[in-house]
PDB file of C-alpha atoms and ligand atoms in Angstrom:
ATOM      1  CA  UNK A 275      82.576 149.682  63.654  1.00  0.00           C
ATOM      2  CA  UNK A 276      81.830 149.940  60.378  1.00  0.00           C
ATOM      3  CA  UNK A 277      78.044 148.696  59.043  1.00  0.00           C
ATOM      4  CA  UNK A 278      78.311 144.919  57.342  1.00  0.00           C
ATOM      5  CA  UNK A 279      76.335 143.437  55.088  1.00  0.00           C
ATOM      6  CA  UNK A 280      76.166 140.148  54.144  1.00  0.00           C
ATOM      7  CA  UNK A 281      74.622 138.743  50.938  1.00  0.00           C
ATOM      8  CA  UNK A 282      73.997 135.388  49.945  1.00  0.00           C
ATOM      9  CA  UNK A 283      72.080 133.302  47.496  1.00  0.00           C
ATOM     10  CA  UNK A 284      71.136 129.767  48.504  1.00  0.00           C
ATOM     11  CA  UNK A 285      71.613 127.954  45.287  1.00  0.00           C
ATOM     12  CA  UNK A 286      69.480 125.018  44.613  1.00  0.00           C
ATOM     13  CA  UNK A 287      66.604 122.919  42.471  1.00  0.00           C
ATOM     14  CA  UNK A 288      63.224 124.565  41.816  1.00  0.00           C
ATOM     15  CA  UNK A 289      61.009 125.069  44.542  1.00  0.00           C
ATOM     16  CA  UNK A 290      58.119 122.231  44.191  1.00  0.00           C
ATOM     17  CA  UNK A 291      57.589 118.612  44.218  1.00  0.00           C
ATOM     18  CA  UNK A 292      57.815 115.969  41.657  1.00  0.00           C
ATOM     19  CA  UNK A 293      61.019 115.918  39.157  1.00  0.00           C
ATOM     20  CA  UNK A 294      63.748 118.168  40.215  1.00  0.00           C
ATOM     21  CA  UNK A 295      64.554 121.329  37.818  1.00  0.00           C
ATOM     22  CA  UNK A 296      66.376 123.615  38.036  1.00  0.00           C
ATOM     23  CA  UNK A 297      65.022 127.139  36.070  1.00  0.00           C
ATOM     24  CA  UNK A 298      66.384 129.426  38.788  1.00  0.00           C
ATOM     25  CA  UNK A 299      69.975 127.937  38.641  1.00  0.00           C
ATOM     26  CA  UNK A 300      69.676 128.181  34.891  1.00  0.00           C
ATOM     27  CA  UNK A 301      68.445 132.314  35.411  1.00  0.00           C
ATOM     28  CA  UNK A 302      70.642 133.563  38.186  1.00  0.00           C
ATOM     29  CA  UNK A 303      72.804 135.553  36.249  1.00  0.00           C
ATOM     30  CA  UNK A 304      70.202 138.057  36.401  1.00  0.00           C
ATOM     31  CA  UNK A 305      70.845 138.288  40.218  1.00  0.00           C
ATOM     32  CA  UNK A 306      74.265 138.430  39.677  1.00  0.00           C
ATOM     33  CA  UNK A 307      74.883 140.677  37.216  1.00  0.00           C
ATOM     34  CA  UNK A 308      73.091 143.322  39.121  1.00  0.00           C
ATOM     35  CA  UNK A 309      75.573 142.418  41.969  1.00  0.00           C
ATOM     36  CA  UNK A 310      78.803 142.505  39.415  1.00  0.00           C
ATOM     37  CA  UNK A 311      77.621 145.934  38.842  1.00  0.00           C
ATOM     38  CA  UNK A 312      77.392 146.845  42.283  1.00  0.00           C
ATOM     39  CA  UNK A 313      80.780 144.973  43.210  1.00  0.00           C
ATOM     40  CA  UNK A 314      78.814 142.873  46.005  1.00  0.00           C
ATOM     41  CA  UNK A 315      81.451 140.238  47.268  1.00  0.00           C
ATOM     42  CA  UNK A 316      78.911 137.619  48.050  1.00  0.00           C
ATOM     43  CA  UNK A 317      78.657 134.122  48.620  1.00  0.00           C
ATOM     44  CA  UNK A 318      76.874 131.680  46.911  1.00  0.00           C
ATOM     45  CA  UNK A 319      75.477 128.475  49.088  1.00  0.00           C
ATOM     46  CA  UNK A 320      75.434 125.391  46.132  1.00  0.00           C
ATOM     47  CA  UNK A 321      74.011 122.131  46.577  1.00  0.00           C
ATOM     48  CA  UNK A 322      75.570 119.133  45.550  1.00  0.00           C
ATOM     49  CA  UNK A 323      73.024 118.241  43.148  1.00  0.00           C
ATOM     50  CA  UNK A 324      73.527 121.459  41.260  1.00  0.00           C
ATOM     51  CA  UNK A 325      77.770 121.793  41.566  1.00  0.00           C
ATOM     52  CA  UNK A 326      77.124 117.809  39.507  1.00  0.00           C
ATOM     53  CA  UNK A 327      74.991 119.507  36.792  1.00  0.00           C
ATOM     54  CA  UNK A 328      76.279 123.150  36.171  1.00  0.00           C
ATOM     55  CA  UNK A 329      80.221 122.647  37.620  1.00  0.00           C
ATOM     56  CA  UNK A 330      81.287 124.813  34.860  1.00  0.00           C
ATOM     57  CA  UNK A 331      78.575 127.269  35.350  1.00  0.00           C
ATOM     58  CA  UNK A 332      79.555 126.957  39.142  1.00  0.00           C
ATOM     59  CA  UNK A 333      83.262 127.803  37.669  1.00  0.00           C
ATOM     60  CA  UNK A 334      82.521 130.813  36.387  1.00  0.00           C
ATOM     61  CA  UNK A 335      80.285 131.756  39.232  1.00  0.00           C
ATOM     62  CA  UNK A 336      83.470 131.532  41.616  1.00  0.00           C
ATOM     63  CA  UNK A 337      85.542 133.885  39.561  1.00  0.00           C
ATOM     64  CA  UNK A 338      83.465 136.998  41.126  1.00  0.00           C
ATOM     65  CA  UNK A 339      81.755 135.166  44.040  1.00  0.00           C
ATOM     66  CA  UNK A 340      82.672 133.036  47.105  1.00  0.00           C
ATOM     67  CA  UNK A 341      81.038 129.332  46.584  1.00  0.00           C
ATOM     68  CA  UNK A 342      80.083 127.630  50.017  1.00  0.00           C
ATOM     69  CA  UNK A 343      78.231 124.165  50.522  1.00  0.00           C
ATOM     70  CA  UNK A 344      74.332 123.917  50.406  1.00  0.00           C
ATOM     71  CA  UNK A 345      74.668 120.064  51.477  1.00  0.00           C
ATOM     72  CA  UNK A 346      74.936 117.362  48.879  1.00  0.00           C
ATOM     73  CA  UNK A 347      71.164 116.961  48.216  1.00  0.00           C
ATOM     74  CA  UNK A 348      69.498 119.379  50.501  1.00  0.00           C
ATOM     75  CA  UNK A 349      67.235 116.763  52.665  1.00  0.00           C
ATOM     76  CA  UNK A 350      66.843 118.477  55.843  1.00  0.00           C
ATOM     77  CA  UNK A 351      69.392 117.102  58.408  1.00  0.00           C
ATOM     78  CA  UNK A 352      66.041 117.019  61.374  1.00  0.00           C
ATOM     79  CA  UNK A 353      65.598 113.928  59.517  1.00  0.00           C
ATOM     80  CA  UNK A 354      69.438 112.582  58.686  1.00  0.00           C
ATOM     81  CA  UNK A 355      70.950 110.540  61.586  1.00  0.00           C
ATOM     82  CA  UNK A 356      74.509 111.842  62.064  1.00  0.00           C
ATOM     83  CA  UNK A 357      76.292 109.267  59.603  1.00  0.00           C
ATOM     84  CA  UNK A 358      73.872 110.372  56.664  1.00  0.00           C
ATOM     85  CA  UNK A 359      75.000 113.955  57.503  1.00  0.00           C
ATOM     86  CA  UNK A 360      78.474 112.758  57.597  1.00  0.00           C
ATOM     87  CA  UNK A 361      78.302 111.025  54.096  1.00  0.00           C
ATOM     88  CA  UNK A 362      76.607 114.512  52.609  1.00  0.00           C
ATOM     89  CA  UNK A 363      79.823 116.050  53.230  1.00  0.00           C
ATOM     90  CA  UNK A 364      82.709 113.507  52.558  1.00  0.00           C
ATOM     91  CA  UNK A 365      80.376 113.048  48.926  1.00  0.00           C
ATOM     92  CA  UNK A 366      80.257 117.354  48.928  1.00  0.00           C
ATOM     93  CA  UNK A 367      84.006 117.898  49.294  1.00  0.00           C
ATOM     94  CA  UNK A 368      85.210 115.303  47.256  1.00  0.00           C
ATOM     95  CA  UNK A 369      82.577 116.961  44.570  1.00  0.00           C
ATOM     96  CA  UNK A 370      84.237 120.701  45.588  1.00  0.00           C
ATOM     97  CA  UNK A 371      87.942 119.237  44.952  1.00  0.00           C
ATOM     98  CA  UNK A 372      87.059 117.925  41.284  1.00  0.00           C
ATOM     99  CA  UNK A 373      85.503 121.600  40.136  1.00  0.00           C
ATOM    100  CA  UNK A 374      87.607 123.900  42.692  1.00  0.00           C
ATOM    101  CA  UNK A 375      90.506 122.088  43.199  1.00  0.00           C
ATOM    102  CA  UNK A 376      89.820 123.361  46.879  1.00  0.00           C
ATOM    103  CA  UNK A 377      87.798 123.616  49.888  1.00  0.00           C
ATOM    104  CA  UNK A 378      84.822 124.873  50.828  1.00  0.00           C
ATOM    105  CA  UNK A 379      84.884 127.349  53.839  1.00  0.00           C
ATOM    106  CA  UNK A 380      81.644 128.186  54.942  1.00  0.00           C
ATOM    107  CA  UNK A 381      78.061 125.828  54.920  1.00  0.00           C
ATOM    108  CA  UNK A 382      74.257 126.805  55.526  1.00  0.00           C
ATOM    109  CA  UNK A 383      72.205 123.773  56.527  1.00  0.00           C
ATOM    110  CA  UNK A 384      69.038 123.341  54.083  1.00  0.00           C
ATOM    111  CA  UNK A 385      65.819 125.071  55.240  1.00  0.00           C
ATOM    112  CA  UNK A 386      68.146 126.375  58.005  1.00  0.00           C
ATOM    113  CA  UNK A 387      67.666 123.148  59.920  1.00  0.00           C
ATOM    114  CA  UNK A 388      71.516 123.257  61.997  1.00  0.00           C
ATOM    115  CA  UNK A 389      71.765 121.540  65.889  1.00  0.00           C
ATOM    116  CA  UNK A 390      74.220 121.225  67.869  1.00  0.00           C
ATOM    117  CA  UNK A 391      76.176 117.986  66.340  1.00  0.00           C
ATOM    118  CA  UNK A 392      75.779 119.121  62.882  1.00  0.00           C
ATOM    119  CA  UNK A 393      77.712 122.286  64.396  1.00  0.00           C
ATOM    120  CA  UNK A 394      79.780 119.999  66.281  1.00  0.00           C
ATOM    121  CA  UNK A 395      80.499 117.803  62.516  1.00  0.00           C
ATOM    122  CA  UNK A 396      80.971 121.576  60.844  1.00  0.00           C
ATOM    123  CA  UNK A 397      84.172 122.275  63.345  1.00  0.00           C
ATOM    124  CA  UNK A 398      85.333 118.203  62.599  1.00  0.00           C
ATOM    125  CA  UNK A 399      85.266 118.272  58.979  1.00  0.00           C
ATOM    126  CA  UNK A 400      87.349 121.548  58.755  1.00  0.00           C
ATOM    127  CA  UNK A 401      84.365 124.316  57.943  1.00  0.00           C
ATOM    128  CA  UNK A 402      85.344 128.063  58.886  1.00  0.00           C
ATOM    129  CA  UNK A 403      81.797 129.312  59.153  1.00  0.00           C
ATOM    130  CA  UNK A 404      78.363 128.085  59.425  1.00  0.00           C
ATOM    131  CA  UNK A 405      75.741 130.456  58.285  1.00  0.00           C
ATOM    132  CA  UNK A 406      72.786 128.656  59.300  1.00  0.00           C
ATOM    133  CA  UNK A 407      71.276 129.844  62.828  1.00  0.00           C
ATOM    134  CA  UNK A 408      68.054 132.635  62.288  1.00  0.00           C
ATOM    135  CA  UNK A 409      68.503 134.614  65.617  1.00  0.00           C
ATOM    136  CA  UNK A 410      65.418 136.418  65.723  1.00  0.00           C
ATOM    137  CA  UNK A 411      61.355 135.656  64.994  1.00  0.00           C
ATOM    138  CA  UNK A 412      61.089 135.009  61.457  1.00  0.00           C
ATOM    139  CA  UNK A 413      57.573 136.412  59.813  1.00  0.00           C
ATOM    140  CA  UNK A 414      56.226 132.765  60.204  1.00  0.00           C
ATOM    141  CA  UNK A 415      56.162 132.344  63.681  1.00  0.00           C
ATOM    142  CA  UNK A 416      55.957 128.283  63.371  1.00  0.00           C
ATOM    143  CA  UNK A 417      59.001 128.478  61.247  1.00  0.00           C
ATOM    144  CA  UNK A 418      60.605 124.668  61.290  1.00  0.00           C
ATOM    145  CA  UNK A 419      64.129 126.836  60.589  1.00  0.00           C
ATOM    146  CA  UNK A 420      63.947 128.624  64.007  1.00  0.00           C
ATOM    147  CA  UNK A 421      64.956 127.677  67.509  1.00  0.00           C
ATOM    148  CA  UNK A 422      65.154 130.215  69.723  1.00  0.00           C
ATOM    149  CA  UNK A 423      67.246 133.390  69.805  1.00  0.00           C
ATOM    150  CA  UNK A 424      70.603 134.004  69.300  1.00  0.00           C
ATOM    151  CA  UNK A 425      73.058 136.421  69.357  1.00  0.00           C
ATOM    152  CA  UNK A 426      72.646 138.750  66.508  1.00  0.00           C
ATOM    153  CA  UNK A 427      76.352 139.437  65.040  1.00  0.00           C
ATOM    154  CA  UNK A 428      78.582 136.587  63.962  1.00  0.00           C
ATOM    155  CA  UNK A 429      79.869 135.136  66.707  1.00  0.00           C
ATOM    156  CA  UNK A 430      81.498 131.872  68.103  1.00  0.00           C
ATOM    157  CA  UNK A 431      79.366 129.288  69.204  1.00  0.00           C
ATOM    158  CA  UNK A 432      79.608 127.204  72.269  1.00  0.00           C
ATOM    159  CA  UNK A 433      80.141 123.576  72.062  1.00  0.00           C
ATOM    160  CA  UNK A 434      77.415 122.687  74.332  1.00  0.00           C
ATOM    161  CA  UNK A 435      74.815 125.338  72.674  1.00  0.00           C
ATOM    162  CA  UNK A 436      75.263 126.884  69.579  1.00  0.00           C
ATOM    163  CA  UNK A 437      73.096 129.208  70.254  1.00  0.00           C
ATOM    164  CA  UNK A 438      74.981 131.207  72.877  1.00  0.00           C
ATOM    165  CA  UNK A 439      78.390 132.770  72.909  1.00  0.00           C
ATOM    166  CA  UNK A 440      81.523 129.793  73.491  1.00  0.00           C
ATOM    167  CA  UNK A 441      84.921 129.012  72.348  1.00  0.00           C
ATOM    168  CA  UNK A 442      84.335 126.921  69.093  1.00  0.00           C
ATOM    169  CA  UNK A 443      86.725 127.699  66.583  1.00  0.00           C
ATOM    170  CA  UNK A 444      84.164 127.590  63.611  1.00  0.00           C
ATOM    171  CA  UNK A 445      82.353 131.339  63.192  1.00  0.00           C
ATOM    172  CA  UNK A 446      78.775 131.675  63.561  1.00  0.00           C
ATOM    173  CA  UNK A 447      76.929 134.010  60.910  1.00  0.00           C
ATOM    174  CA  UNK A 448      73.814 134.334  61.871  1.00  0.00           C
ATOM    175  CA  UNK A 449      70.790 135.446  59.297  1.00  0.00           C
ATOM    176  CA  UNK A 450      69.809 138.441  60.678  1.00  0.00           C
ATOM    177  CA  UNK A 451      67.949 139.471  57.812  1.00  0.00           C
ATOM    178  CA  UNK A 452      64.759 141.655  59.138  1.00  0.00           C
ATOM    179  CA  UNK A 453      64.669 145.311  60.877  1.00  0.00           C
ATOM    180  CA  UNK A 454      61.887 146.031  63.063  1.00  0.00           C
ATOM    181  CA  UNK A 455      60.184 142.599  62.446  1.00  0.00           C
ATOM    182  CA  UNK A 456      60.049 143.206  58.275  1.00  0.00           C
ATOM    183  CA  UNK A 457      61.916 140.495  56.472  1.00  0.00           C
ATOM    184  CA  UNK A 458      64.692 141.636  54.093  1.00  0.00           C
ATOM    185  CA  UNK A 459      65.043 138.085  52.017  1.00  0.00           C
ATOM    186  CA  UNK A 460      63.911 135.711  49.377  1.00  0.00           C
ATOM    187  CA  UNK A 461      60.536 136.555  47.886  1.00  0.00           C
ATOM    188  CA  UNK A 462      59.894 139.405  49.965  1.00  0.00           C
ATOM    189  CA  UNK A 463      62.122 142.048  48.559  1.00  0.00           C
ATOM    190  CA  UNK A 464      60.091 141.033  45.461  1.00  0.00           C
ATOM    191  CA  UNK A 465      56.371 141.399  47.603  1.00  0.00           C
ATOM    192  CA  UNK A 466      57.254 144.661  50.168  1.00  0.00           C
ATOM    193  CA  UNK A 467      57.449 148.112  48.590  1.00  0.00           C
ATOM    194  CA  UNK A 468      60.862 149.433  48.285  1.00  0.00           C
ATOM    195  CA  UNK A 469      59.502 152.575  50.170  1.00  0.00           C
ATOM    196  CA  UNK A 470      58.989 150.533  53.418  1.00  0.00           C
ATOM    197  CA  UNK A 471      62.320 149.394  53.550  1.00  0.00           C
ATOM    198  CA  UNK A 472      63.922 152.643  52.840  1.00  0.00           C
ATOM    199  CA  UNK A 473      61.546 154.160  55.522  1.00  0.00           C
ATOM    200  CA  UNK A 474      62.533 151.568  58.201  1.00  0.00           C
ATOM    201  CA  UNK A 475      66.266 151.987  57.711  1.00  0.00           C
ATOM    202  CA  UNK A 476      65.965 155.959  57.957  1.00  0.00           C
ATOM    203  CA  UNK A 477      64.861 155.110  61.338  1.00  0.00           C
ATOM    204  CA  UNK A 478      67.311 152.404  62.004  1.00  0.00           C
ATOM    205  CA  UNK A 479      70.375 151.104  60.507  1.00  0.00           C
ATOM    206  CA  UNK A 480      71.574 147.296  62.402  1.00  0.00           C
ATOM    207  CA  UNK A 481      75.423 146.899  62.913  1.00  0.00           C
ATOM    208  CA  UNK A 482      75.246 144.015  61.024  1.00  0.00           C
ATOM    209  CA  UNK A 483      72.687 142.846  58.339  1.00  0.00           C
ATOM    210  CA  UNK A 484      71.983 139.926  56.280  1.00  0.00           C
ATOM    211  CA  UNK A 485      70.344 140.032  52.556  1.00  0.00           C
ATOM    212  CA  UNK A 486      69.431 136.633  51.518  1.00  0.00           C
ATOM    213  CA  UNK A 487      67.722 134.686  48.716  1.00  0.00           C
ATOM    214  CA  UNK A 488      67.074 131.985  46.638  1.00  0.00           C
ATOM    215  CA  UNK A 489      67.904 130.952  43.012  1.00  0.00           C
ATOM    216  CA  UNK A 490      64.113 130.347  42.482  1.00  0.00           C
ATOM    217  CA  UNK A 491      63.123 133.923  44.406  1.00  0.00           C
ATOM    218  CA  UNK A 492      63.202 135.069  40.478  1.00  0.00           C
ATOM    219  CA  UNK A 493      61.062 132.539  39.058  1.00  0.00           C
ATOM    220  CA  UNK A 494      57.570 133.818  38.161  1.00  0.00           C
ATOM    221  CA  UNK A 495      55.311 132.414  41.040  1.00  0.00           C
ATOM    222  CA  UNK A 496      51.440 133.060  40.062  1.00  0.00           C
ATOM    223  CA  UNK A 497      49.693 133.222  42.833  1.00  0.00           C
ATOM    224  CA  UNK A 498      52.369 135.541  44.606  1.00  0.00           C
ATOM    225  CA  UNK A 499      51.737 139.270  44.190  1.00  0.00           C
ATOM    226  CA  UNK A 500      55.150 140.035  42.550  1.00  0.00           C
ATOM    227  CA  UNK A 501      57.023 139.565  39.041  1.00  0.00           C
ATOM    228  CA  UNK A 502      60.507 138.620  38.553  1.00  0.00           C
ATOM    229  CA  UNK A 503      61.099 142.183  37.573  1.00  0.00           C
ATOM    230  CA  UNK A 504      60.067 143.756  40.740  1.00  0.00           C
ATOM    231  CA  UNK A 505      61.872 141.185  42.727  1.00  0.00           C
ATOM    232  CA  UNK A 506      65.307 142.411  40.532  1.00  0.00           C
ATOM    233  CA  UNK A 507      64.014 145.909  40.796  1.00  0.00           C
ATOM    234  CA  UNK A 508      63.648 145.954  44.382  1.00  0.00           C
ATOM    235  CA  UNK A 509      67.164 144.363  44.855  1.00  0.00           C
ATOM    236  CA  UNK A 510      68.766 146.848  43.111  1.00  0.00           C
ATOM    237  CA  UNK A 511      66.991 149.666  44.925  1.00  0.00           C
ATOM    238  CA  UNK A 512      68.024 147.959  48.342  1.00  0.00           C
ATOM    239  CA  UNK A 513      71.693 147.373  46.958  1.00  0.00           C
ATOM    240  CA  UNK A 514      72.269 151.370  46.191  1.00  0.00           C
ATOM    241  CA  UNK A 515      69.989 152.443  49.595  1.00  0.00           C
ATOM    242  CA  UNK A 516      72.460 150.071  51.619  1.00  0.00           C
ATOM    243  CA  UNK A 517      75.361 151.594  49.982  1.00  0.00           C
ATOM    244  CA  UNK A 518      74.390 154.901  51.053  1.00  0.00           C
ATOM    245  CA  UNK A 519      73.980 153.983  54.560  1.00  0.00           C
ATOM    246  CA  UNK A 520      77.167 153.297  54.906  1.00  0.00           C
ATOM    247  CA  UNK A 521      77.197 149.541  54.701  1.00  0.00           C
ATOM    248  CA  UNK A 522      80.277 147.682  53.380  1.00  0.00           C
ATOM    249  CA  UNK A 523      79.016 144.406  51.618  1.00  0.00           C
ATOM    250  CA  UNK A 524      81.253 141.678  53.131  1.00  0.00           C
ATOM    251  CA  UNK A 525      81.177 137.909  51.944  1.00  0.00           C
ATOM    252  CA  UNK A 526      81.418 134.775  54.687  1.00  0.00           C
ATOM    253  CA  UNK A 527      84.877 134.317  54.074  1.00  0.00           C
ATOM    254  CA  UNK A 528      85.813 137.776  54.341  1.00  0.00           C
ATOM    255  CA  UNK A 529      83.603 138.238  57.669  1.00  0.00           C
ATOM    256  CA  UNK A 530      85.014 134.978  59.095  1.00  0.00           C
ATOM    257  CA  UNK A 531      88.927 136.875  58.436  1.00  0.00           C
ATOM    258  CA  UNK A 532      87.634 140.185  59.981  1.00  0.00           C
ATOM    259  CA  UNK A 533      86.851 138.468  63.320  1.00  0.00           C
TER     260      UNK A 533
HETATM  261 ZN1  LIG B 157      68.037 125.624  50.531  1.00  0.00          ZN
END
């Protein structure tokens, strides 16, 4: 089997509290051009709230990339009963058909906050994939985003618990984005050396691998010990190593028709 690689960029408002902005939205082409020059197929997870601000930014984003759904406003569905979570996605498609004139085929819950009927409403409401479920510790072990294991290639969920192997029709990719316990997403490709990562995958290359990030992962953040440079440095590095490991860089659509 050949080595896969997923990438994806959650696409949403600033990080922070008060008025919403959205400076990373405004600045991703800097992430993306360095994937355009790689010829990374990934996929971007939007937000409602950005799709109604920057839908012909979002436009030109889906001429190279695949553009999945981020929820409408990105509340965290732990606290949206199952008709709010319902009414996130009629208003999200209905958004999708004005600026795509299509579908969206793939969704990743906000804050990776996914259960079993918001799987369950996924499969109802026509999704293909959900890339939501983090299979494996994350760094922070009292992560609000993680539930338990799960399996660690994309698989198809049960329809009593997602997290094990079943018969849904509606693909599981889960963010298996760390090797040997050191995360390979958002700010940290910015924070960890490119030397440890490139020492940890001379050791050990997974089957399959996710890369993800945020659009505000670029944004200066003062008190972190990283630049917006390094953090597009970095990615670059990691793009080429990856490359030369073998991996073929796959989108969620494209994963979901290789099954
Ligand atoms: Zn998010």
């Amino acid at each position: 089997m050949v080595k896969t690689c997923f990438l994806s960029i959650d696409v949403e408002h600033d990080r922070g509290g008060g008025e919403r902005k959205f400076s990373g939205v405004e600045n991703l082409d800097k992430i993306l051009s360095i994937l355009k020059k790689y010829s990374i197929p990934a996929t971007l997870f939007v937000t409602g709230g950005v799709l109604e601000r920057y839908g012909s930014l979002a436009k030109e984003w889906g001429e190279d990339f695949e553009i999945a759904c981020h929820s409408f406003s990105h509340q965290f569905w732990n606290t949206l009963g199952q008709p709010a979570r319902e009414k996130e996605i009629t208003d999200y498609l209905d958004l999708y058909q004005n600026v795509f004139n299509g579908k969206p085929q793939g969704f990743r819950a906000p804050s990776h906050l996914i259960d079993q009927a918001g799987i369950n409403l996924l499969q109802e409401r026509g999704f293909l994939y959900d890339s939501s479920v983090v299979p494996h510790y994350p760094p922070f072990k009292k992560y609000r985003g993680f539930k338990g294991r799960a399996p660690l290639l994309p698989y198809w969920p049960s329809a009593q618990n997602y997290r094990q192997k079943g018969e849904m029709s509606l693909l599981e990719i889960p963010l298996r984005g760390q090797v040997f316990g050191f995360p390979l997403a958002g700010a940290w490709i910015g924070r960890l050396p490119f030397l440890l990562y490139k020492t940890l995958f001379e050791v050990y290359c997974p089957k399959f691998l996710t890369v993800s990030m945020h659009s505000w992962d670029i944004l200066e953040q003062p008190k972190a010990k990283t630049s917006p440079e390094l953090f597009l440095e970095n990615l670059e590095k990691i793009i080429i190593m990856l490359k030369s490991k073998g991996y073929q860089f796959l989108n969620g659509q494209q994963i979901f028709q290789n099954r």
